[in-house]
CSV table of C-alpha atoms and ligand atoms in Angstrom, one decimal:
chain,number,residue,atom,x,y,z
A,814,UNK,CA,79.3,38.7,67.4
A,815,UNK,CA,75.5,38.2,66.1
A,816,UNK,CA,73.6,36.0,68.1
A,817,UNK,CA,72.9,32.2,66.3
A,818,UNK,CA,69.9,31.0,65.5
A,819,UNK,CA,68.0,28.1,63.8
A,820,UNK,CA,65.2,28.5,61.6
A,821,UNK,CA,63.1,25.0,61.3
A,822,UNK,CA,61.1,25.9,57.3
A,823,UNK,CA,61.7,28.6,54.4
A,824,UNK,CA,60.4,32.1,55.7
A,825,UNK,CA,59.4,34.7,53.8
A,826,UNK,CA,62.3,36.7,52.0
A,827,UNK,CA,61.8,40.2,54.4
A,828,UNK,CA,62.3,38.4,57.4
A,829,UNK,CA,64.9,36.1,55.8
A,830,UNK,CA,66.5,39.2,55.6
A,831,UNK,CA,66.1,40.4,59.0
A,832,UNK,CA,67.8,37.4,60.1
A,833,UNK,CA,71.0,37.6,58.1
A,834,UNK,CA,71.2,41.1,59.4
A,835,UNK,CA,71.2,40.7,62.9
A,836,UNK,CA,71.8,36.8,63.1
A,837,UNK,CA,74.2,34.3,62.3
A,838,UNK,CA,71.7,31.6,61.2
A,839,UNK,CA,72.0,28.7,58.6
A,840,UNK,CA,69.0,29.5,55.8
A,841,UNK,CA,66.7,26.7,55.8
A,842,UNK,CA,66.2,25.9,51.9
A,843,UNK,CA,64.1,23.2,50.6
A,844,UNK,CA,62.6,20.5,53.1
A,845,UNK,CA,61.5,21.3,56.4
A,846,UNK,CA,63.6,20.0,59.1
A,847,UNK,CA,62.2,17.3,61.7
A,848,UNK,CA,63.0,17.2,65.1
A,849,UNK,CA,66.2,15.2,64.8
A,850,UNK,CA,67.7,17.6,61.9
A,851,UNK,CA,66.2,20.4,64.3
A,852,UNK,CA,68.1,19.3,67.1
A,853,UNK,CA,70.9,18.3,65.9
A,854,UNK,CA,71.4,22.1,63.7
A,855,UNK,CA,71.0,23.3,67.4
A,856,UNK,CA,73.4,21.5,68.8
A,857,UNK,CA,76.1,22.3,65.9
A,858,UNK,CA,76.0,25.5,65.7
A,859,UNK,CA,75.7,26.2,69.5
A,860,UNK,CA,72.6,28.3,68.6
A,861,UNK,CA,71.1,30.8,71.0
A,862,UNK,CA,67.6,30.2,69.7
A,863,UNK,CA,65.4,28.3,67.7
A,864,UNK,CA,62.3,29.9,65.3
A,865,UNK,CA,60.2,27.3,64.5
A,866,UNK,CA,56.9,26.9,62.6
A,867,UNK,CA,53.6,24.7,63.7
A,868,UNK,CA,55.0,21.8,61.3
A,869,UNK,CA,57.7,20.8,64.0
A,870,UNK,CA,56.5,19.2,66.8
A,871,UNK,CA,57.8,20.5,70.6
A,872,UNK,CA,56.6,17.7,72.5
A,873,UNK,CA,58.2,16.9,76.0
A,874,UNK,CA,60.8,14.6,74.2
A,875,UNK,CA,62.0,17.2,71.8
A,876,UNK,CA,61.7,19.9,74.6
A,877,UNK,CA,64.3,17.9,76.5
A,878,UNK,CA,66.6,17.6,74.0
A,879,UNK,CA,67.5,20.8,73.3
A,880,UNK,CA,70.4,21.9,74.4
A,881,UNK,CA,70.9,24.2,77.3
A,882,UNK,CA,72.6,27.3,75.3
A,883,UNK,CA,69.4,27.9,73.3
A,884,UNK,CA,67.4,30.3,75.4
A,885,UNK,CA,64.3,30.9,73.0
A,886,UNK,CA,62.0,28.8,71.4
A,887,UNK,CA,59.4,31.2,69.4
A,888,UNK,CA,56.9,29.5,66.4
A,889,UNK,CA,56.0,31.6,63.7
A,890,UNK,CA,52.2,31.1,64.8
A,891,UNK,CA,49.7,32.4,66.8
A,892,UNK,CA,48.4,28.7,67.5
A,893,UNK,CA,50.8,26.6,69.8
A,894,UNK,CA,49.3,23.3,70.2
A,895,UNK,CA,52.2,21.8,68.7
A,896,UNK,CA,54.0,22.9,71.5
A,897,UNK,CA,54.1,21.3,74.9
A,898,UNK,CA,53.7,24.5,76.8
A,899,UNK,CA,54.2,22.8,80.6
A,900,UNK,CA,57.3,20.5,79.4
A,901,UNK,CA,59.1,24.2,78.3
A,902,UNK,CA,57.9,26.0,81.5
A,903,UNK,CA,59.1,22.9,83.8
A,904,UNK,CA,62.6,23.1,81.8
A,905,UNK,CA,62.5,27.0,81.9
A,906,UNK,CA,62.8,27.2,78.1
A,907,UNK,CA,60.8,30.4,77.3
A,908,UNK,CA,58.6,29.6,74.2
A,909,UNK,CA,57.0,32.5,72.2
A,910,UNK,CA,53.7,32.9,70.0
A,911,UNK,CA,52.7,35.3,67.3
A,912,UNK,CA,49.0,36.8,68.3
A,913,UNK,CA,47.4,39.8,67.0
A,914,UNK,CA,49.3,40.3,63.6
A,915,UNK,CA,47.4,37.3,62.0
A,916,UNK,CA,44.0,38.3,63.4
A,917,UNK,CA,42.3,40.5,60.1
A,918,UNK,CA,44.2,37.9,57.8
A,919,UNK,CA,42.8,34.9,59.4
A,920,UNK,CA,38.9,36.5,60.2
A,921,UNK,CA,39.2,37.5,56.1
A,922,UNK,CA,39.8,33.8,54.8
A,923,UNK,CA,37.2,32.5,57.5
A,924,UNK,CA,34.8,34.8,55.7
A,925,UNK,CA,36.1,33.7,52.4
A,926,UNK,CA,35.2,30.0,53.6
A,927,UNK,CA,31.7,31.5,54.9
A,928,UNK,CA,31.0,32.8,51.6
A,929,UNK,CA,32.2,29.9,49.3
A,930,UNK,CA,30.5,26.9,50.8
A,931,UNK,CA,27.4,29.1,51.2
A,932,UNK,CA,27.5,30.4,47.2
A,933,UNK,CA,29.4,27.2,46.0
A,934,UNK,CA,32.0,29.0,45.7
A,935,UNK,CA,34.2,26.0,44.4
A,936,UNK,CA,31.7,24.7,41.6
A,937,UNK,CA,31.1,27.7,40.0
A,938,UNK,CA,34.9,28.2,39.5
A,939,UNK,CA,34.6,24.7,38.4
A,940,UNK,CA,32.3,25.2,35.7
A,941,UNK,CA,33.8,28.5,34.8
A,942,UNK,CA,37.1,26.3,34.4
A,943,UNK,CA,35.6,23.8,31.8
A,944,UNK,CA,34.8,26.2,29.4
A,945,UNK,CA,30.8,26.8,31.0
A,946,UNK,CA,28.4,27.0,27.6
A,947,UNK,CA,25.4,25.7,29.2
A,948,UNK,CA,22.9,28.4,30.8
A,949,UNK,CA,21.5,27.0,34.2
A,950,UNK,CA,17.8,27.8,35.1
A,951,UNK,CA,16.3,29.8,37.2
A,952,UNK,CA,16.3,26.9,39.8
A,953,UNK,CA,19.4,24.8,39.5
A,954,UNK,CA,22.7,26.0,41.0
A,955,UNK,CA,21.5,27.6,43.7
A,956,UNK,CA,23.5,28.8,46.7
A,957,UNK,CA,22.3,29.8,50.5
A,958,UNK,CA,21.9,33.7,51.4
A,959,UNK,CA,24.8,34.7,53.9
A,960,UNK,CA,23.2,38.3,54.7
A,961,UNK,CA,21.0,38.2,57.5
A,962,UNK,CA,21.9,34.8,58.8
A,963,UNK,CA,22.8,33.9,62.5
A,964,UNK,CA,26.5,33.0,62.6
A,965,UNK,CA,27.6,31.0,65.4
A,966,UNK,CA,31.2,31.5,66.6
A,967,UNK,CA,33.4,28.9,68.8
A,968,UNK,CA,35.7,30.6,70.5
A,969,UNK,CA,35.4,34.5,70.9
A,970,UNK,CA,38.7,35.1,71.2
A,971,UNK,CA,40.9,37.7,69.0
A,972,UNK,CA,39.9,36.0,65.9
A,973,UNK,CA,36.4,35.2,66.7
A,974,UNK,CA,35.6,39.2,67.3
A,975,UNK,CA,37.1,39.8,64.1
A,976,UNK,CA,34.9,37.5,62.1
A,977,UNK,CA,31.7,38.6,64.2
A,978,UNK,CA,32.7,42.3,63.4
A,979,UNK,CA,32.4,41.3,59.9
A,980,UNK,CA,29.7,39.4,60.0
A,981,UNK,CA,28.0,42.7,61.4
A,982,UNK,CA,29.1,44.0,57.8
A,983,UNK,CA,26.6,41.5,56.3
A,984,UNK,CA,23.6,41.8,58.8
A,985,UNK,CA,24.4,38.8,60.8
A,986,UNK,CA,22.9,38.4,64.3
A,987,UNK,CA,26.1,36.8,65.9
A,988,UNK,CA,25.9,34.5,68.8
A,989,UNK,CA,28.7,33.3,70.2
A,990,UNK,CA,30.1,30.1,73.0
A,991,UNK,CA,33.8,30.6,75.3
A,992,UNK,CA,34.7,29.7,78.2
A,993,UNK,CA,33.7,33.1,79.7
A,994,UNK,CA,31.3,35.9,78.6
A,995,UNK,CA,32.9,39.1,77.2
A,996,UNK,CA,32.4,42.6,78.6
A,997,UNK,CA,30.0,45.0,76.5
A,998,UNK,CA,32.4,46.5,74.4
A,999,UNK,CA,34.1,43.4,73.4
A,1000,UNK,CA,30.5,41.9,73.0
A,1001,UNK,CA,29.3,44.5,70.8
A,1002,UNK,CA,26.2,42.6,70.5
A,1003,UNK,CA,27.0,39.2,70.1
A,1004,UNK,CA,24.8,37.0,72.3
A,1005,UNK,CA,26.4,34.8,74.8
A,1006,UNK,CA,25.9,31.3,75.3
A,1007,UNK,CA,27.7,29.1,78.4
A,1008,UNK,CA,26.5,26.1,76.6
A,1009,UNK,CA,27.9,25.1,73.2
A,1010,UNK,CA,25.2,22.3,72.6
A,1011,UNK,CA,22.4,24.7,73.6
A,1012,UNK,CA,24.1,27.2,70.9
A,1013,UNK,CA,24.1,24.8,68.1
A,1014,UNK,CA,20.6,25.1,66.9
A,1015,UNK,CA,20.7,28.1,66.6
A,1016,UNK,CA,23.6,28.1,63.8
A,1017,UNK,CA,22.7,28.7,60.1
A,1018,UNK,CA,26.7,29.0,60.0
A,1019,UNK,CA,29.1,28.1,62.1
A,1020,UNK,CA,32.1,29.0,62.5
A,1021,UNK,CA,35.2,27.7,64.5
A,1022,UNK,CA,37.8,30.0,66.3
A,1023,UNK,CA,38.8,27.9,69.7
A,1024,UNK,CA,42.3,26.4,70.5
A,1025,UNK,CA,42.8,22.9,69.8
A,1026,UNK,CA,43.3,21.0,73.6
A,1027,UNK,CA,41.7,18.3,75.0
A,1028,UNK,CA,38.4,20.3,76.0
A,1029,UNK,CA,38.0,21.2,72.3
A,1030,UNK,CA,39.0,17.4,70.9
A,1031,UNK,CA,36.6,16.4,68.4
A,1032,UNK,CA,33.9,19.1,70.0
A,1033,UNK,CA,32.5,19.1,66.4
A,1034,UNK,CA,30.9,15.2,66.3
A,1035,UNK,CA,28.6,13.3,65.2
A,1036,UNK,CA,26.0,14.5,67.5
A,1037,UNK,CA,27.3,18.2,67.7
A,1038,UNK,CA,27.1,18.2,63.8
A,1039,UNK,CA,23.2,16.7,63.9
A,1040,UNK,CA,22.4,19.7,66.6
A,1041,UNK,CA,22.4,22.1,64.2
A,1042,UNK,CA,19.5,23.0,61.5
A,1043,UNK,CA,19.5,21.1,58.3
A,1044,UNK,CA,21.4,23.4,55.6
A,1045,UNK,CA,23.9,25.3,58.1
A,1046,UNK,CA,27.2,25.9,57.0
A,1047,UNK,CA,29.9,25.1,59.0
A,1048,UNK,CA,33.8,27.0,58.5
A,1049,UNK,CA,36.9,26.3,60.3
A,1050,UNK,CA,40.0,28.1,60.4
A,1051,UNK,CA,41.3,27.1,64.0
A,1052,UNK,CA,42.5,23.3,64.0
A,1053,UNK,CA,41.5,19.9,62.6
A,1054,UNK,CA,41.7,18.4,65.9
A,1055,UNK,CA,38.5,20.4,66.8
A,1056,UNK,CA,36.6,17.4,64.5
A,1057,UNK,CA,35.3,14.2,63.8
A,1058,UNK,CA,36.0,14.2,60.0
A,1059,UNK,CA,34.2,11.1,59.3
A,1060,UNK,CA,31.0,12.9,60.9
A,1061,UNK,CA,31.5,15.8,59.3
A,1062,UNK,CA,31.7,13.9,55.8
A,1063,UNK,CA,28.3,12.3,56.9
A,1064,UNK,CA,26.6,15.3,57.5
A,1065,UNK,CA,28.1,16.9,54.1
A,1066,UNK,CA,26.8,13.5,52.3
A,1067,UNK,CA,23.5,13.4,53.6
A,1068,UNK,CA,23.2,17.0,53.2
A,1069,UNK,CA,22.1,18.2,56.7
A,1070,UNK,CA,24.8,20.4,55.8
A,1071,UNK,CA,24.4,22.5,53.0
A,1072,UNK,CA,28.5,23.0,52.8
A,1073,UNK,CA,31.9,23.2,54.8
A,1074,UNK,CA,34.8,25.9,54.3
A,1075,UNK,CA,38.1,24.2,55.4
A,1076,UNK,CA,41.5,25.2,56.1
A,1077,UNK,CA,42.2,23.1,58.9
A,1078,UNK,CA,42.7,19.4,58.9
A,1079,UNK,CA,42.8,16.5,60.9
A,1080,UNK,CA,46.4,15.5,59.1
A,1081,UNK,CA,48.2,18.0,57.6
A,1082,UNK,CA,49.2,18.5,54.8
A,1083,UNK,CA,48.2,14.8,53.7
A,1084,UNK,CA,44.8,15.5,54.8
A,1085,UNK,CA,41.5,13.3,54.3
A,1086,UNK,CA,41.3,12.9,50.5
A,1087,UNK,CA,37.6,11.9,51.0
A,1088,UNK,CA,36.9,15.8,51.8
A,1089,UNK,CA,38.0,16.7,48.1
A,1090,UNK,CA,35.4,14.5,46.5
A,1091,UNK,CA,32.2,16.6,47.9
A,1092,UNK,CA,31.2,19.1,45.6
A,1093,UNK,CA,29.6,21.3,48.6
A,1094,UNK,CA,33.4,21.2,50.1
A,1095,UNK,CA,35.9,24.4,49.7
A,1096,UNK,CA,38.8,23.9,50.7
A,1097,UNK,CA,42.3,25.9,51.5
A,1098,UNK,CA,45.2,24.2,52.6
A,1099,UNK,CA,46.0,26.2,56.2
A,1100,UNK,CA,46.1,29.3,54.6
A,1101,UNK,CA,45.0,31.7,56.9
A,1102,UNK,CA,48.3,34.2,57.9
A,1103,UNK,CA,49.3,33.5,54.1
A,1104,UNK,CA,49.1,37.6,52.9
A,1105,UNK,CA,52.5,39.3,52.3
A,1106,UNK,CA,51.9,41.8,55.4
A,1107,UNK,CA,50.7,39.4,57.4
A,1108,UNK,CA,53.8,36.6,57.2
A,1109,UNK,CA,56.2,39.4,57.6
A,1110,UNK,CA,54.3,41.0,60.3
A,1111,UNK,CA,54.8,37.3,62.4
A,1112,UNK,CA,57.9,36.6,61.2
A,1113,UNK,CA,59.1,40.0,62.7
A,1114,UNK,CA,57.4,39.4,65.8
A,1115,UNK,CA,58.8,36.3,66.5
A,1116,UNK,CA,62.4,37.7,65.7
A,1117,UNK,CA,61.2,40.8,68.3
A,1118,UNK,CA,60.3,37.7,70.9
A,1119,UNK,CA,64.0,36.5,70.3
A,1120,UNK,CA,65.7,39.4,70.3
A,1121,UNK,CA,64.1,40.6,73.5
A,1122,UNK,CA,65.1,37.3,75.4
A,1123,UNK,CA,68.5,37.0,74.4
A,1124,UNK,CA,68.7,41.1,75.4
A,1125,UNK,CA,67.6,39.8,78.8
A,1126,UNK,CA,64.4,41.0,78.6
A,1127,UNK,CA,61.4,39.5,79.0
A,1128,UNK,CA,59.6,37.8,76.1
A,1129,UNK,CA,56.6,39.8,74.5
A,1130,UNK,CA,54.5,37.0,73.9
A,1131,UNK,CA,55.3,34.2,76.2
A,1132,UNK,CA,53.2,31.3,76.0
A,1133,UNK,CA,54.1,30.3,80.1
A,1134,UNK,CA,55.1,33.1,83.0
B,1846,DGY,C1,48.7,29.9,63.3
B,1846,DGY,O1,49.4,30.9,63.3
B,1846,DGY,O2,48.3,29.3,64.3
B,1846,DGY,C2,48.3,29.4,62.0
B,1846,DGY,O3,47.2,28.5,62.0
B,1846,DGY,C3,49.5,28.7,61.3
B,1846,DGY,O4,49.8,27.6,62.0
């Protein structure tokens, strides 16, 4: 008998694949299911594990109802704040997380982002769009020069070497700010600093890579954004939570930024419609695993994480121990 399983959002059609081969699951099609659906599927179908996505929430509520035959959670993500980590660990409930196989996807859009807000990226295409037949001058339409610049990086994680490697490519002195200093190798040249503010000065871009928890909450303020030179650009990947929206539309407004990259939001997907109305905005709605290779690549993983834990092993990529 195949093991049963529950899958929370449409997957990509590889790992759908995957699953009706070596699991007896019901394919999610259409809607995403909320906790309740979530639950309640579980409880059904007796299933032995549940593959879930960052749009369902795994707070301590949910965590407690699920029922005591399913012996997996894993999300299709490599981020996990959606899930409430210590509530699964003081249950038992073994919850799994998808690192390293989004890592070249994500650090490629976050230098897509770079490169957009600092070229206006989005109101070229614009104009392009419209037809163009008006020739700018010499002096109107100008972007900001990306090679040579200091990028800043929150969060030197996975992701964050990946972007500063490159950045490297593009003759970027990279500095970066996490909660400990890397060895040499990992460093590769990037210049440490302890203190975030202190960095922020310093930042002709910036670019986020940090987890979203409640050291990181709205690290990107009002003040934070006014610490760093007029014109910087300022990207993020990671998570909305990270900022103050309304400050960040101030500082896009008055222009003490010269533009923002965005693929993260404060509300997903119905996120701040304010954001679409600057012109020195691009914006991509969470996109950042979203390559063929990649969403297979974490949709296997997670069904490795599964398959591991109901074979009595333990997890590859546990998210508590
Ligand atoms: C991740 O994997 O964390 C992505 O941001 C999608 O949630």
């Amino acid at each position: 008998m195949k093991p049963r399983l529950i899958v929370s959002r449409q997957i990509p059609a590889e790992v759908t694949a995957r699953i009706v081969a070596e699991f007896d699951c019901p394919i999610p099609e259409g809607r995403d299911m909320d906790q309740d659906t979530v639950i309640r599927m579980l409880a059904e179908t007796r299933a032995d594990a549940l593959l879930l996505t960052s749009h369902l929430k795994l707070d301590a509520a949910t965590i407690a109802r699920i029922p005591d035959h399913v012996k997996i959670a894993a999300t299709f993500s490599v981020g996990f704040d959606h899930i409430d980590v210590a509530a699964a660990r003081a249950r038992g409930l073994p919850v799994t997380n998808t690192p390293d196989v989004l890592t070249e996807c994500t650090a490629d859009l976050a230098f897509m982002l770079i490169l957009n807000a600092a070229r206006r990226g989005h109101e070229y295409e614009a104009i392009m769009r419209k037809g163009w037949r008006r020739g700018y001058g010499m002096g109107e339409m100008m972007g900001v020069r990306v090679w040579g610049k200091t990028l800043g990086i929150l969060g030197m994680g996975r992701i964050g070497q990946a972007v500063a490697r490159r950045a490297r490519g593009f003759g970027m002195r990279v500095i970066y700010c996490n909660s400990r200093r890397l060895p040499p190798e990992l460093e590769a040249g990037a210049e440490y600093f302890a203190d975030f503010r202190a960095m922020l000065p310093h930042c002709e871009v910036l670019s986020l890579h940090a987890a979203s928890n409640a050291a990181t909450a709205d690290i990107m303020n009002a003040e934070t954004f006014a610490l760093l030179p007029k014109g910087a650009v300022f990207v993020n990947v990671a998570r909305g939570g990270l900022v103050d929206e309304s400050a960040l539309i101030d500082a896009l407004k008055s222009g003490h930024l010269f533009g923002a990259g965005l693929d993260v939001f404060r509300r997903e997907p119905d996120y701040d419609l304010r954001l679409g109305e600057l012109e020195n905005v691009f914006l991509t709605p969470h996109m950042g695993s979203a390559t063929v290779e990649t969403r297979q690549a974490m949709g296997f993983r997670a069904l490795d994480n599964i398959q591991a834990v109901l074979a009595g092993k333990p997890p590859i990529d546990p998210l508590w121990t």
